[in-house]
PDB file of C-alpha atoms in Angstrom:
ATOM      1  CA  UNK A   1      -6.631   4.363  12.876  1.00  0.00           C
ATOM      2  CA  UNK A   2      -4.319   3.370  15.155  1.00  0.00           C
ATOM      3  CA  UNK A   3      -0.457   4.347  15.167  1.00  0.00           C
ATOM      4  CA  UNK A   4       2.149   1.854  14.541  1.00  0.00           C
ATOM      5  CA  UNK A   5       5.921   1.652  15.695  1.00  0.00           C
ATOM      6  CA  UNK A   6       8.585  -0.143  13.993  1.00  0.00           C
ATOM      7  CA  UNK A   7      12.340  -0.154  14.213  1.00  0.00           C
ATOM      8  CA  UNK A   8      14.035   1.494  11.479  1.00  0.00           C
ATOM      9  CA  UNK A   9      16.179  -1.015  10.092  1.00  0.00           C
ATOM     10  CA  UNK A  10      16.650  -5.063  10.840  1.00  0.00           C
ATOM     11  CA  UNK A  11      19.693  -7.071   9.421  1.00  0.00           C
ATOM     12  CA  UNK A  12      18.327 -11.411   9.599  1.00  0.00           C
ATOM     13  CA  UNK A  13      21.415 -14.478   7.922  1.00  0.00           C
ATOM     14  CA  UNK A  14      19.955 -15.798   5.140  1.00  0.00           C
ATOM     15  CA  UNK A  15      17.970 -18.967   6.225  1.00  0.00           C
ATOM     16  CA  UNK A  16      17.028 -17.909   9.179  1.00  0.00           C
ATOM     17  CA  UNK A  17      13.796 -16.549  10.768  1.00  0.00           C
ATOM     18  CA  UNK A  18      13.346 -12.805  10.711  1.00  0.00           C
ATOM     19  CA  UNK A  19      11.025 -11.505  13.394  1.00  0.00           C
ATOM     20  CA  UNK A  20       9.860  -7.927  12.762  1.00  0.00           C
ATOM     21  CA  UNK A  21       7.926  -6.468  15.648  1.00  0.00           C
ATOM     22  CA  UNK A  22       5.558  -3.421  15.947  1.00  0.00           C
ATOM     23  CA  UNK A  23       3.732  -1.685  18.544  1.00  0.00           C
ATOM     24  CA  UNK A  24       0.371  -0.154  18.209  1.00  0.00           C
ATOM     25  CA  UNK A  25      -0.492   0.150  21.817  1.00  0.00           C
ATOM     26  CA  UNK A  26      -3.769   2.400  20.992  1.00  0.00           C
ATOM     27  CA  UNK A  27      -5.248  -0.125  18.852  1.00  0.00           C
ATOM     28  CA  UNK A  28      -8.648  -0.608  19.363  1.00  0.00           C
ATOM     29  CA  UNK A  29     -10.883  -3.542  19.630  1.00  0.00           C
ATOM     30  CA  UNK A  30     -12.173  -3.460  15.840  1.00  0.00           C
ATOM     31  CA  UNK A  31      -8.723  -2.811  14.231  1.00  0.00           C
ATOM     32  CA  UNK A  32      -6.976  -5.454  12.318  1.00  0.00           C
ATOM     33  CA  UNK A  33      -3.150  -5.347  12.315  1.00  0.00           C
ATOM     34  CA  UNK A  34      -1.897  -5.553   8.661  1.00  0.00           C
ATOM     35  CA  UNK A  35       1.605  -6.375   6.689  1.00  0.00           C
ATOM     36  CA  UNK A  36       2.469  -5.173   3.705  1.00  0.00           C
ATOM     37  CA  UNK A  37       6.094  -5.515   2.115  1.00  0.00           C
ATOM     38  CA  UNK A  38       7.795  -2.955  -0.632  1.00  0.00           C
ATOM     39  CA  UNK A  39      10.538  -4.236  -2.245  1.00  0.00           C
ATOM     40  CA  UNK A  40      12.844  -1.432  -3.626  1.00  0.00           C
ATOM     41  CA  UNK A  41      10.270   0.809  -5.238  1.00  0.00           C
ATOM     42  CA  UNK A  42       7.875  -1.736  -6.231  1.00  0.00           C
ATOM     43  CA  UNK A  43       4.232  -1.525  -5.314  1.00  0.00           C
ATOM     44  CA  UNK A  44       3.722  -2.685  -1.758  1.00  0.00           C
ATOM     45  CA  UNK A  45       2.377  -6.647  -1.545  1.00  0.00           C
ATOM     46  CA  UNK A  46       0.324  -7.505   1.348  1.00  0.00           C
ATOM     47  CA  UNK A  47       1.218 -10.270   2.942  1.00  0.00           C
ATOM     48  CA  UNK A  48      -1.137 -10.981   6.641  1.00  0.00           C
ATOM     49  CA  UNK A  49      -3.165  -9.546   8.694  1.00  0.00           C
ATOM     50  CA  UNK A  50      -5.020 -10.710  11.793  1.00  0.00           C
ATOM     51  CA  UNK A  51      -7.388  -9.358  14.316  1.00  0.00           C
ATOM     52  CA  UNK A  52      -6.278 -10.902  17.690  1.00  0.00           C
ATOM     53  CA  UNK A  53      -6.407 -15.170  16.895  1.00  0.00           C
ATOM     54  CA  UNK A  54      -2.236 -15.848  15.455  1.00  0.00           C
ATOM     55  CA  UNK A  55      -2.404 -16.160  11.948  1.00  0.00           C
ATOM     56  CA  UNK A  56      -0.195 -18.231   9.173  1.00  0.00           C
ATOM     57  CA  UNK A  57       0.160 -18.445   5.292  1.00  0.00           C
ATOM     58  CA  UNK A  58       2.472 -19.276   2.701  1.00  0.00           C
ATOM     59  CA  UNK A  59       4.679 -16.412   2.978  1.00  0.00           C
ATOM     60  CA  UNK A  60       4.717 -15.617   7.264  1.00  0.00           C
ATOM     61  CA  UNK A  61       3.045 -16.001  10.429  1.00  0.00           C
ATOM     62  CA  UNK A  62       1.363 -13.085  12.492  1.00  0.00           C
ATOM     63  CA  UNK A  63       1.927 -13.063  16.122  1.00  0.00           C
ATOM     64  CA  UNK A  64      -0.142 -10.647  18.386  1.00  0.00           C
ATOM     65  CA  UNK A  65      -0.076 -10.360  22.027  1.00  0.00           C
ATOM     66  CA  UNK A  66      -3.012 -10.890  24.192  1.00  0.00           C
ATOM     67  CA  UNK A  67      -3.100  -7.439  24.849  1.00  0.00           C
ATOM     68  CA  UNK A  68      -3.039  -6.723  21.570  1.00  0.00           C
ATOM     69  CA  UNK A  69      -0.416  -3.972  21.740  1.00  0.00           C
ATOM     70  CA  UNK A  70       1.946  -5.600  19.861  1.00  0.00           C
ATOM     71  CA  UNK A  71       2.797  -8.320  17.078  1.00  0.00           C
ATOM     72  CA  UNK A  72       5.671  -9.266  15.421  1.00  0.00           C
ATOM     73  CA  UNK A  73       5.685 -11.023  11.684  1.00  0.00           C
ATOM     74  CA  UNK A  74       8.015 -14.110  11.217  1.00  0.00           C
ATOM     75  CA  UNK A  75       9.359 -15.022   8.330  1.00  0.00           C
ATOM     76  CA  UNK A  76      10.555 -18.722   8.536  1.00  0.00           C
ATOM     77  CA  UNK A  77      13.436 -19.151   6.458  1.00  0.00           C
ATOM     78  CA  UNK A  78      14.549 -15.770   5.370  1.00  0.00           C
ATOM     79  CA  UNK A  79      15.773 -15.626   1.505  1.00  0.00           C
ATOM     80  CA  UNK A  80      17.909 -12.666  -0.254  1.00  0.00           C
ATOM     81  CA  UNK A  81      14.196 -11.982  -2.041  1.00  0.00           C
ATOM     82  CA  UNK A  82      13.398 -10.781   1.408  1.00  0.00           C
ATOM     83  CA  UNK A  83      15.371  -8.063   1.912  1.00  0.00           C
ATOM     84  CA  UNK A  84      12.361  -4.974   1.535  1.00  0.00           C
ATOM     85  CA  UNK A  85      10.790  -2.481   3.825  1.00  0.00           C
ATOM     86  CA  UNK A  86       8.249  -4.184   5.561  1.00  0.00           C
ATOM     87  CA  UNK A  87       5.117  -2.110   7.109  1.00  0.00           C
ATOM     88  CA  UNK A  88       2.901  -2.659   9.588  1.00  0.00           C
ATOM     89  CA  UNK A  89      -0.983  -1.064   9.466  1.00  0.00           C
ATOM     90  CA  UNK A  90      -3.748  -0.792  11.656  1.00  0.00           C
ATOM     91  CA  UNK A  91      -6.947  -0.009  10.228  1.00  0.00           C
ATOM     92  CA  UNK A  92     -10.362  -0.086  11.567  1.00  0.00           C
ATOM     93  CA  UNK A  93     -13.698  -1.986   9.462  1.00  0.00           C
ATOM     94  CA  UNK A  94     -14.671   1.642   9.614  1.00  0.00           C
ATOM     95  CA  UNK A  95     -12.353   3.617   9.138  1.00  0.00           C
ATOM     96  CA  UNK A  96     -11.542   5.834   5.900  1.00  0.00           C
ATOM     97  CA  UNK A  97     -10.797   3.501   2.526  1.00  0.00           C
ATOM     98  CA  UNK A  98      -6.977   3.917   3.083  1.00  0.00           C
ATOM     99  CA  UNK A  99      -3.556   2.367   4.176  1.00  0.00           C
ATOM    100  CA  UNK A 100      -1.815   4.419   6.088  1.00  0.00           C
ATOM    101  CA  UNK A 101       1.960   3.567   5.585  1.00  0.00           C
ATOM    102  CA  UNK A 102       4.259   4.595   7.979  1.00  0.00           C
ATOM    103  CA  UNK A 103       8.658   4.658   7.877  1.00  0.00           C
ATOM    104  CA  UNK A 104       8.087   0.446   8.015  1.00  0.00           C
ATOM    105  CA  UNK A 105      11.003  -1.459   8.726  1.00  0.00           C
ATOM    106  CA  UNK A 106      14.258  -2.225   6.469  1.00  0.00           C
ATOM    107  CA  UNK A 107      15.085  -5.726   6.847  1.00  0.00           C
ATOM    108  CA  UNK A 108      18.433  -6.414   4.896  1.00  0.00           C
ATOM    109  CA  UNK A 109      18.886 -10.215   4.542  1.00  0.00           C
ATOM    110  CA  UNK A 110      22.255 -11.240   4.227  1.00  0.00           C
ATOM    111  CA  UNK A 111      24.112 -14.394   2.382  1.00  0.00           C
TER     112      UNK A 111
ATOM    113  CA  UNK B   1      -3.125 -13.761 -13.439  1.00  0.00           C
ATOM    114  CA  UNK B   2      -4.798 -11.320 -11.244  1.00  0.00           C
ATOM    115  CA  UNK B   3      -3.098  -7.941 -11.294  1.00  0.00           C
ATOM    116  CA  UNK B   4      -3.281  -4.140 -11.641  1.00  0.00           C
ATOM    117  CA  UNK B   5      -1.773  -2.398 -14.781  1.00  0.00           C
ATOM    118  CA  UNK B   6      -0.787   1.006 -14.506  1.00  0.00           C
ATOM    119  CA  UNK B   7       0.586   2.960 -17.300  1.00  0.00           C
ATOM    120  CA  UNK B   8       2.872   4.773 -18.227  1.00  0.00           C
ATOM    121  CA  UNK B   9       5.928   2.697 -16.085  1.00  0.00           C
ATOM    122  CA  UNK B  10       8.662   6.194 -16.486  1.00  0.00           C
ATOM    123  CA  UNK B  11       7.021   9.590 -17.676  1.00  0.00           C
ATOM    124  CA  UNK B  12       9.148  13.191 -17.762  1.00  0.00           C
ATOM    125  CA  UNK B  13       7.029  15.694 -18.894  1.00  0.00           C
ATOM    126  CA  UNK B  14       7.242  19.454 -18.767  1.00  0.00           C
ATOM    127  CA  UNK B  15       5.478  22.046 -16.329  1.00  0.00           C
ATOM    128  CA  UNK B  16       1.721  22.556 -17.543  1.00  0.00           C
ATOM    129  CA  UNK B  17       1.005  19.912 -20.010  1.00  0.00           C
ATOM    130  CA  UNK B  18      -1.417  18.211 -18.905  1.00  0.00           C
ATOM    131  CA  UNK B  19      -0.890  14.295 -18.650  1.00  0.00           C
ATOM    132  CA  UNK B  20      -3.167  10.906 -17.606  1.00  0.00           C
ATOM    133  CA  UNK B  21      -2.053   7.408 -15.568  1.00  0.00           C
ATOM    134  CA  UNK B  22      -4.110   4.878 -16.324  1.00  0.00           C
ATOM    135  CA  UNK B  23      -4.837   2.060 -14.229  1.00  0.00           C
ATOM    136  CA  UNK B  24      -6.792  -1.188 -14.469  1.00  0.00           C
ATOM    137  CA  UNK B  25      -7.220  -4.338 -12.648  1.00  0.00           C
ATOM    138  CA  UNK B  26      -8.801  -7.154 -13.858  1.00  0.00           C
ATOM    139  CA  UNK B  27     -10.069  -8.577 -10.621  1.00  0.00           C
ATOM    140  CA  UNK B  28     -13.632  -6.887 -10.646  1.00  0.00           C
ATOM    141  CA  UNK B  29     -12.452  -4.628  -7.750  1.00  0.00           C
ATOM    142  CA  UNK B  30     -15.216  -2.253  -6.137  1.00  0.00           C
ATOM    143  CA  UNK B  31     -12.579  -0.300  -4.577  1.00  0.00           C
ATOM    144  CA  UNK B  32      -9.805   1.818  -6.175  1.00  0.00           C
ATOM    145  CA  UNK B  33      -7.227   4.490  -5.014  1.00  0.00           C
ATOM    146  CA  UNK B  34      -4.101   5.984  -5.862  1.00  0.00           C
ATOM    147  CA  UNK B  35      -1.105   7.277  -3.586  1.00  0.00           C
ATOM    148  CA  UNK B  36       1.922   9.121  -4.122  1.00  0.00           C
ATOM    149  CA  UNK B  37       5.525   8.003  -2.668  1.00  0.00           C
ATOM    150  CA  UNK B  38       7.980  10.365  -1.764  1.00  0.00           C
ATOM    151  CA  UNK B  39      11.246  10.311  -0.129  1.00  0.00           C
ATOM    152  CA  UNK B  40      10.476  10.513   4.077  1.00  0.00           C
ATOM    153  CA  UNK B  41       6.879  11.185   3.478  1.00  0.00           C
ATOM    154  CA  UNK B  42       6.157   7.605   2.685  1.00  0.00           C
ATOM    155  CA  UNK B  43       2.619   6.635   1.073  1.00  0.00           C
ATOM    156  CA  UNK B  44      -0.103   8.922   0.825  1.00  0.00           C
ATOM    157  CA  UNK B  45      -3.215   8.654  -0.694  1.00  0.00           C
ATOM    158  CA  UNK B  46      -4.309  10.905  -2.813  1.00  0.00           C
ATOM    159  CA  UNK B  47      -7.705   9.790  -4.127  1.00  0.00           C
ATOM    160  CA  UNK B  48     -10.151   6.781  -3.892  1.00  0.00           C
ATOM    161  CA  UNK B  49     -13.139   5.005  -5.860  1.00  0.00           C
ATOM    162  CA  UNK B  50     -15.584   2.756  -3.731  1.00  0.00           C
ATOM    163  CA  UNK B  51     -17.357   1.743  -6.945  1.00  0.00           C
ATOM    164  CA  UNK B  52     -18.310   3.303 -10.543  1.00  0.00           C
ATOM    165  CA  UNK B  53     -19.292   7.195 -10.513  1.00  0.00           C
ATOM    166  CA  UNK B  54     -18.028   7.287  -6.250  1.00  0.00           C
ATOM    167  CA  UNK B  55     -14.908   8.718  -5.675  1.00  0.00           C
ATOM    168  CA  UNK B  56     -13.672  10.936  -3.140  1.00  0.00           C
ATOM    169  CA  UNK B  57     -10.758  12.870  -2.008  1.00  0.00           C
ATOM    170  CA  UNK B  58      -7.263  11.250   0.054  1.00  0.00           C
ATOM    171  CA  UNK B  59      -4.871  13.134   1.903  1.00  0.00           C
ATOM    172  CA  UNK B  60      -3.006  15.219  -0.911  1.00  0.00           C
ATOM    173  CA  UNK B  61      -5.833  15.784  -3.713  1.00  0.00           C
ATOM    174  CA  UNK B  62      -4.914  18.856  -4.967  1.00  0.00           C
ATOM    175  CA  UNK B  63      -3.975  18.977  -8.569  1.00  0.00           C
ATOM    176  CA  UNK B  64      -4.688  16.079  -8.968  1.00  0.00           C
ATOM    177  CA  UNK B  65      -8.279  14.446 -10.900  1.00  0.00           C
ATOM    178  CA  UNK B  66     -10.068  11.184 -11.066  1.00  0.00           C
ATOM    179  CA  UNK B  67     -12.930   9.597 -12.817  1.00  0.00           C
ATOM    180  CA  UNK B  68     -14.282   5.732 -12.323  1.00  0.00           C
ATOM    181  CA  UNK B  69     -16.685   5.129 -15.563  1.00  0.00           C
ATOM    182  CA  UNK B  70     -15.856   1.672 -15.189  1.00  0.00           C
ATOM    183  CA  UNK B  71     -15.091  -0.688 -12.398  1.00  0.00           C
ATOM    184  CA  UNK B  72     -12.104  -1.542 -13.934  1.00  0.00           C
ATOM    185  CA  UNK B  73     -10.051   1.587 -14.391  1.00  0.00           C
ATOM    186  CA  UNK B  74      -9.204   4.455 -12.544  1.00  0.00           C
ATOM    187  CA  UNK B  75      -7.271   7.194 -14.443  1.00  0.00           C
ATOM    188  CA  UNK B  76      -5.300   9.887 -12.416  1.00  0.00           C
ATOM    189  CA  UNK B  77      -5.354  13.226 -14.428  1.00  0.00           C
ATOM    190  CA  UNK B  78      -2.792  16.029 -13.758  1.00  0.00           C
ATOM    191  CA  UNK B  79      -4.418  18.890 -15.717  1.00  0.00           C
ATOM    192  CA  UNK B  80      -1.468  21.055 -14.967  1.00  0.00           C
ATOM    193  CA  UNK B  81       1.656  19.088 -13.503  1.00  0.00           C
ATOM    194  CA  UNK B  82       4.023  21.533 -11.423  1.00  0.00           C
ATOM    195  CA  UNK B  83       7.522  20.088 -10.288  1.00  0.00           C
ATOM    196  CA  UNK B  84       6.247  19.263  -6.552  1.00  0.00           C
ATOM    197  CA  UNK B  85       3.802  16.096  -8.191  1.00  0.00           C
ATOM    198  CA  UNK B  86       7.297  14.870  -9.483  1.00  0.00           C
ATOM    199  CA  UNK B  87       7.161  11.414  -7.424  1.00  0.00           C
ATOM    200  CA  UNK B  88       6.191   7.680  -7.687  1.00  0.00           C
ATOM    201  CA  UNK B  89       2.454   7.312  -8.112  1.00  0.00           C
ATOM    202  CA  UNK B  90       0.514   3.730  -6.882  1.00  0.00           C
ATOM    203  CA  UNK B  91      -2.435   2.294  -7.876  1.00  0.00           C
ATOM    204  CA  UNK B  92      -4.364   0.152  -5.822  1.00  0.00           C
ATOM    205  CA  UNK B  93      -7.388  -1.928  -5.975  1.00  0.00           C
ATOM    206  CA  UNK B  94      -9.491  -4.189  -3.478  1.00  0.00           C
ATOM    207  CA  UNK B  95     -12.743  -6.130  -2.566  1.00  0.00           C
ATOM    208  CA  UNK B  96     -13.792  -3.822  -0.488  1.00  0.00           C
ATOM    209  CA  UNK B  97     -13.122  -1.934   2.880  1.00  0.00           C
ATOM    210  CA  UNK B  98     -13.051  -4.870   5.334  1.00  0.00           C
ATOM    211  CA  UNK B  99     -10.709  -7.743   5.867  1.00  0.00           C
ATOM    212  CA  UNK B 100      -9.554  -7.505   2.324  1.00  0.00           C
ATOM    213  CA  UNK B 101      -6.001  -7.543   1.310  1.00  0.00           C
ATOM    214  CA  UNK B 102      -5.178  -4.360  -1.408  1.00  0.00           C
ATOM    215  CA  UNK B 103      -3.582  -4.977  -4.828  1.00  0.00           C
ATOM    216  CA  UNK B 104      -1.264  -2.811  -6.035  1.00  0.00           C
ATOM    217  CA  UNK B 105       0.201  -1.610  -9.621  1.00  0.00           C
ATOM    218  CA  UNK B 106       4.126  -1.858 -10.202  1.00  0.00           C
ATOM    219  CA  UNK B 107       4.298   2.345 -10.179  1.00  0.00           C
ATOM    220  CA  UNK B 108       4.774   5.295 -12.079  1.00  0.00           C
ATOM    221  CA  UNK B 109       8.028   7.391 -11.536  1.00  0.00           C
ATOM    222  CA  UNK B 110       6.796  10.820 -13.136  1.00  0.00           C
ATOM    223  CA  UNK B 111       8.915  13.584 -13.127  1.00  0.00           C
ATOM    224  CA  UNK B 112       7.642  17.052 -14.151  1.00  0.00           C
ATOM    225  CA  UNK B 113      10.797  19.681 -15.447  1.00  0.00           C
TER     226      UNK B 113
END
Protein backbone atom coordinates (compact mmCIF):
# COMPACT_ATOMS: atom_id res chain seq x y z
CA UNK A 1 0.00 0.00 0.00
CA UNK A 2 0.80 3.21 -0.75
CA UNK A 3 2.58 5.82 1.68
CA UNK A 4 0.81 8.77 2.94
CA UNK A 5 2.11 12.31 4.11
CA UNK A 6 0.44 14.54 6.44
CA UNK A 7 1.45 17.60 8.37
CA UNK A 8 1.96 17.08 11.91
CA UNK A 9 -0.29 19.35 13.51
CA UNK A 10 -3.25 21.88 12.08
CA UNK A 11 -4.88 24.62 14.34
CA UNK A 12 -8.80 25.60 12.24
CA UNK A 13 -11.43 28.76 14.44
CA UNK A 14 -14.22 27.07 15.43
CA UNK A 15 -16.88 27.39 12.60
CA UNK A 16 -14.81 27.37 10.05
CA UNK A 17 -13.70 24.84 7.37
CA UNK A 18 -10.67 22.75 8.19
CA UNK A 19 -8.86 21.42 5.15
CA UNK A 20 -6.42 18.60 5.97
CA UNK A 21 -4.29 17.59 3.04
CA UNK A 22 -2.15 14.45 2.31
CA UNK A 23 0.10 13.27 -0.26
CA UNK A 24 0.42 9.77 -1.47
CA UNK A 25 2.17 10.43 -4.69
CA UNK A 26 2.88 6.47 -5.27
CA UNK A 27 -0.63 5.58 -5.12
CA UNK A 28 -1.62 3.32 -7.56
CA UNK A 29 -4.53 3.01 -9.83
CA UNK A 30 -6.57 0.40 -7.58
CA UNK A 31 -5.94 2.18 -4.20
CA UNK A 32 -8.65 3.99 -2.46
CA UNK A 33 -7.63 6.96 -0.28
CA UNK A 34 -9.23 6.55 3.22
CA UNK A 35 -10.00 8.89 6.50
CA UNK A 36 -10.19 7.81 9.65
CA UNK A 37 -10.35 10.18 12.83
CA UNK A 38 -9.07 9.24 16.63
CA UNK A 39 -10.24 11.33 19.08
CA UNK A 40 -7.96 11.31 22.22
CA UNK A 41 -7.46 7.59 22.65
CA UNK A 42 -10.67 6.46 21.38
CA UNK A 43 -10.95 3.86 18.68
CA UNK A 44 -10.37 5.43 15.30
CA UNK A 45 -13.95 6.27 13.29
CA UNK A 46 -13.80 6.22 9.64
CA UNK A 47 -15.17 8.84 8.14
CA UNK A 48 -14.59 8.81 3.73
CA UNK A 49 -12.90 7.39 1.39
CA UNK A 50 -12.87 7.72 -2.39
CA UNK A 51 -11.11 6.26 -5.32
CA UNK A 52 -10.55 9.22 -7.75
CA UNK A 53 -14.57 10.74 -8.38
CA UNK A 54 -14.80 13.76 -5.10
CA UNK A 55 -16.77 12.34 -2.54
CA UNK A 56 -19.30 13.90 0.30
CA UNK A 57 -21.23 12.70 3.46
CA UNK A 58 -22.60 13.85 6.56
CA UNK A 59 -19.50 14.39 8.37
CA UNK A 60 -16.79 15.81 5.26
CA UNK A 61 -16.02 15.95 1.75
CA UNK A 62 -12.99 14.13 -0.01
CA UNK A 63 -11.11 16.05 -2.51
CA UNK A 64 -8.50 14.24 -4.78
CA UNK A 65 -6.52 15.64 -7.51
CA UNK A 66 -6.66 14.45 -10.99
CA UNK A 67 -3.45 13.07 -10.60
CA UNK A 68 -4.38 11.45 -7.81
CA UNK A 69 -1.33 12.34 -5.72
CA UNK A 70 -3.02 14.18 -3.37
CA UNK A 71 -6.43 14.96 -1.47
CA UNK A 72 -7.32 16.99 1.18
CA UNK A 73 -10.57 16.28 3.62
CA UNK A 74 -12.83 19.34 4.44
CA UNK A 75 -14.65 19.64 7.20
CA UNK A 76 -17.39 22.36 6.70
CA UNK A 77 -18.03 23.99 9.82
CA UNK A 78 -15.41 22.88 12.22
CA UNK A 79 -16.82 22.20 15.96
CA UNK A 80 -14.63 21.82 19.35
CA UNK A 81 -15.81 17.84 18.85
CA UNK A 82 -13.35 18.07 16.04
CA UNK A 83 -10.33 18.60 17.50
CA UNK A 84 -8.63 14.65 16.95
CA UNK A 85 -5.82 13.20 14.97
CA UNK A 86 -7.06 12.68 11.72
CA UNK A 87 -5.34 9.89 9.32
CA UNK A 88 -5.17 9.40 5.99
CA UNK A 89 -4.83 5.55 4.34
CA UNK A 90 -4.24 4.14 1.15
CA UNK A 91 -5.03 0.67 0.69
CA UNK A 92 -5.30 -1.45 -2.30
CA UNK A 93 -8.72 -4.08 -3.05
CA UNK A 94 -5.81 -6.44 -2.72
CA UNK A 95 -3.80 -5.71 -0.50
CA UNK A 96 -3.26 -7.40 3.09
CA UNK A 97 -6.65 -7.12 5.50
CA UNK A 98 -5.10 -4.06 7.33
CA UNK A 99 -5.06 -0.21 7.97
CA UNK A 100 -1.99 1.01 8.02
CA UNK A 101 -2.03 4.18 10.30
CA UNK A 102 0.54 6.50 10.00
CA UNK A 103 1.62 9.91 12.57
CA UNK A 104 -2.02 11.44 10.98
CA UNK A 105 -2.58 14.91 11.54
CA UNK A 106 -3.50 16.91 14.92
CA UNK A 107 -6.08 19.32 14.13
CA UNK A 108 -6.77 21.48 17.34
CA UNK A 109 -10.05 23.43 16.83
CA UNK A 110 -10.24 26.43 18.69
CA UNK A 111 -13.33 28.59 20.30
CA UNK B 1 -26.95 0.32 17.52
CA UNK B 2 -24.25 -1.23 15.54
CA UNK B 3 -21.00 -1.45 17.46
CA UNK B 4 -17.99 -3.47 18.68
CA UNK B 5 -17.64 -4.36 22.45
CA UNK B 6 -14.39 -5.02 23.73
CA UNK B 7 -13.72 -5.97 27.22
CA UNK B 8 -12.07 -5.37 29.72
CA UNK B 9 -12.06 -1.13 29.20
CA UNK B 10 -8.63 -0.73 32.01
CA UNK B 11 -6.72 -4.06 32.95
CA UNK B 12 -3.19 -4.06 35.20
CA UNK B 13 -2.13 -7.34 35.58
CA UNK B 14 1.16 -8.84 36.63
CA UNK B 15 4.08 -10.42 34.45
CA UNK B 16 3.02 -14.12 33.43
CA UNK B 17 -0.56 -14.49 34.23
CA UNK B 18 -2.07 -15.17 31.54
CA UNK B 19 -5.13 -12.86 30.56
CA UNK B 20 -8.06 -12.69 27.53
CA UNK B 21 -9.78 -9.38 25.60
CA UNK B 22 -12.79 -10.16 24.34
CA UNK B 23 -14.35 -8.59 21.53
CA UNK B 24 -17.69 -8.75 19.72
CA UNK B 25 -19.60 -6.90 17.20
CA UNK B 26 -22.94 -7.36 16.48
CA UNK B 27 -22.92 -6.39 12.85
CA UNK B 28 -22.38 -9.99 11.33
CA UNK B 29 -18.80 -8.91 10.36
CA UNK B 30 -16.71 -11.52 8.20
CA UNK B 31 -13.67 -9.69 9.00
CA UNK B 32 -11.96 -9.12 12.38
CA UNK B 33 -8.52 -7.83 13.66
CA UNK B 34 -6.89 -6.39 16.49
CA UNK B 35 -3.99 -3.68 16.75
CA UNK B 36 -1.94 -2.35 19.38
CA UNK B 37 -1.32 1.60 19.96
CA UNK B 38 1.71 2.83 21.28
CA UNK B 39 3.24 6.11 21.82
CA UNK B 40 5.21 7.12 18.17
CA UNK B 41 4.62 3.73 16.80
CA UNK B 42 1.04 4.47 16.03
CA UNK B 43 -1.41 1.46 15.03
CA UNK B 44 -0.26 -1.84 14.32
CA UNK B 45 -1.97 -4.80 13.69
CA UNK B 46 -1.33 -7.55 15.34
CA UNK B 47 -3.73 -10.27 14.16
CA UNK B 48 -6.76 -10.73 11.77
CA UNK B 49 -9.93 -13.08 11.14
CA UNK B 50 -11.42 -13.12 7.49
CA UNK B 51 -14.23 -15.37 8.72
CA UNK B 52 -14.85 -18.30 11.42
CA UNK B 53 -11.78 -20.84 11.92
CA UNK B 54 -9.38 -18.15 9.33
CA UNK B 55 -7.13 -16.10 11.02
CA UNK B 56 -3.75 -15.10 10.35
CA UNK B 57 -0.87 -13.22 11.63
CA UNK B 58 -0.40 -8.88 11.54
CA UNK B 59 2.65 -7.09 11.96
CA UNK B 60 3.54 -7.72 15.78
CA UNK B 61 2.00 -11.36 16.53
CA UNK B 62 4.22 -12.54 18.87
CA UNK B 63 2.85 -13.33 22.24
CA UNK B 64 0.04 -12.73 21.36
CA UNK B 65 -3.14 -15.61 20.40
CA UNK B 66 -6.41 -15.60 18.63
CA UNK B 67 -9.29 -17.85 17.95
CA UNK B 68 -12.65 -16.95 15.74
CA UNK B 69 -15.29 -19.90 16.76
CA UNK B 70 -17.83 -17.51 15.98
CA UNK B 71 -18.32 -14.69 13.58
CA UNK B 72 -19.04 -12.57 16.23
CA UNK B 73 -16.11 -12.56 18.59
CA UNK B 74 -12.60 -12.45 18.42
CA UNK B 75 -10.71 -12.95 21.74
CA UNK B 76 -6.99 -11.79 22.00
CA UNK B 77 -5.13 -14.18 24.46
CA UNK B 78 -1.81 -13.16 26.15
CA UNK B 79 -0.72 -16.55 27.55
CA UNK B 80 2.19 -14.91 29.22
CA UNK B 81 1.98 -10.94 29.29
CA UNK B 82 5.61 -9.34 29.67
CA UNK B 83 5.79 -5.45 30.35
CA UNK B 84 6.55 -4.55 26.49
CA UNK B 85 2.49 -5.71 25.52
CA UNK B 86 1.70 -2.91 28.16
CA UNK B 87 -0.28 -0.60 25.53
CA UNK B 88 -3.80 0.23 24.16
CA UNK B 89 -5.23 -2.73 22.29
CA UNK B 90 -8.15 -2.12 19.26
CA UNK B 91 -10.56 -4.20 17.98
CA UNK B 92 -11.87 -3.91 14.71
CA UNK B 93 -14.44 -5.41 12.56
CA UNK B 94 -15.68 -5.03 8.80
CA UNK B 95 -17.69 -6.34 5.73
CA UNK B 96 -15.01 -7.37 4.16
CA UNK B 97 -11.65 -6.33 2.42
CA UNK B 98 -12.95 -3.93 -0.26
CA UNK B 99 -14.56 -0.55 -0.15
CA UNK B 100 -15.76 -1.19 3.33
CA UNK B 101 -15.40 1.22 6.11
CA UNK B 102 -13.79 -0.69 9.57
CA UNK B 103 -15.55 -0.55 12.96
CA UNK B 104 -13.72 -0.19 15.80
CA UNK B 105 -14.04 -1.05 19.75
CA UNK B 106 -13.57 1.93 22.34
CA UNK B 107 -9.96 0.15 23.58
CA UNK B 108 -8.25 -1.59 26.14
CA UNK B 109 -5.42 0.24 28.12
CA UNK B 110 -3.58 -2.95 29.62
CA UNK B 111 -0.72 -2.53 31.56
CA UNK B 112 1.42 -5.54 32.60
CA UNK B 113 3.80 -4.78 36.10
Amino acid sequence: DAKTTQPPSMDCAEGRAANLPCNHSTISGNEYVYWYRQIHSQGPQYIIHGLKNNETNEMASLIITEDRKSSTLILPHATLRDTAVYYCIVRSQEGAQKLVFGQGTRLTINP
Amino acid sequence: EAQVTQNPRYLITVTGKKLTVTCSQNMNHEYMSWYRQDPGLGLRQIYYSMNVEVTDKGDVPEGYKVSRKEKRNFPLILESPSPNQTSLYFCASSWGRVNTEAFFGQGTRLTVV
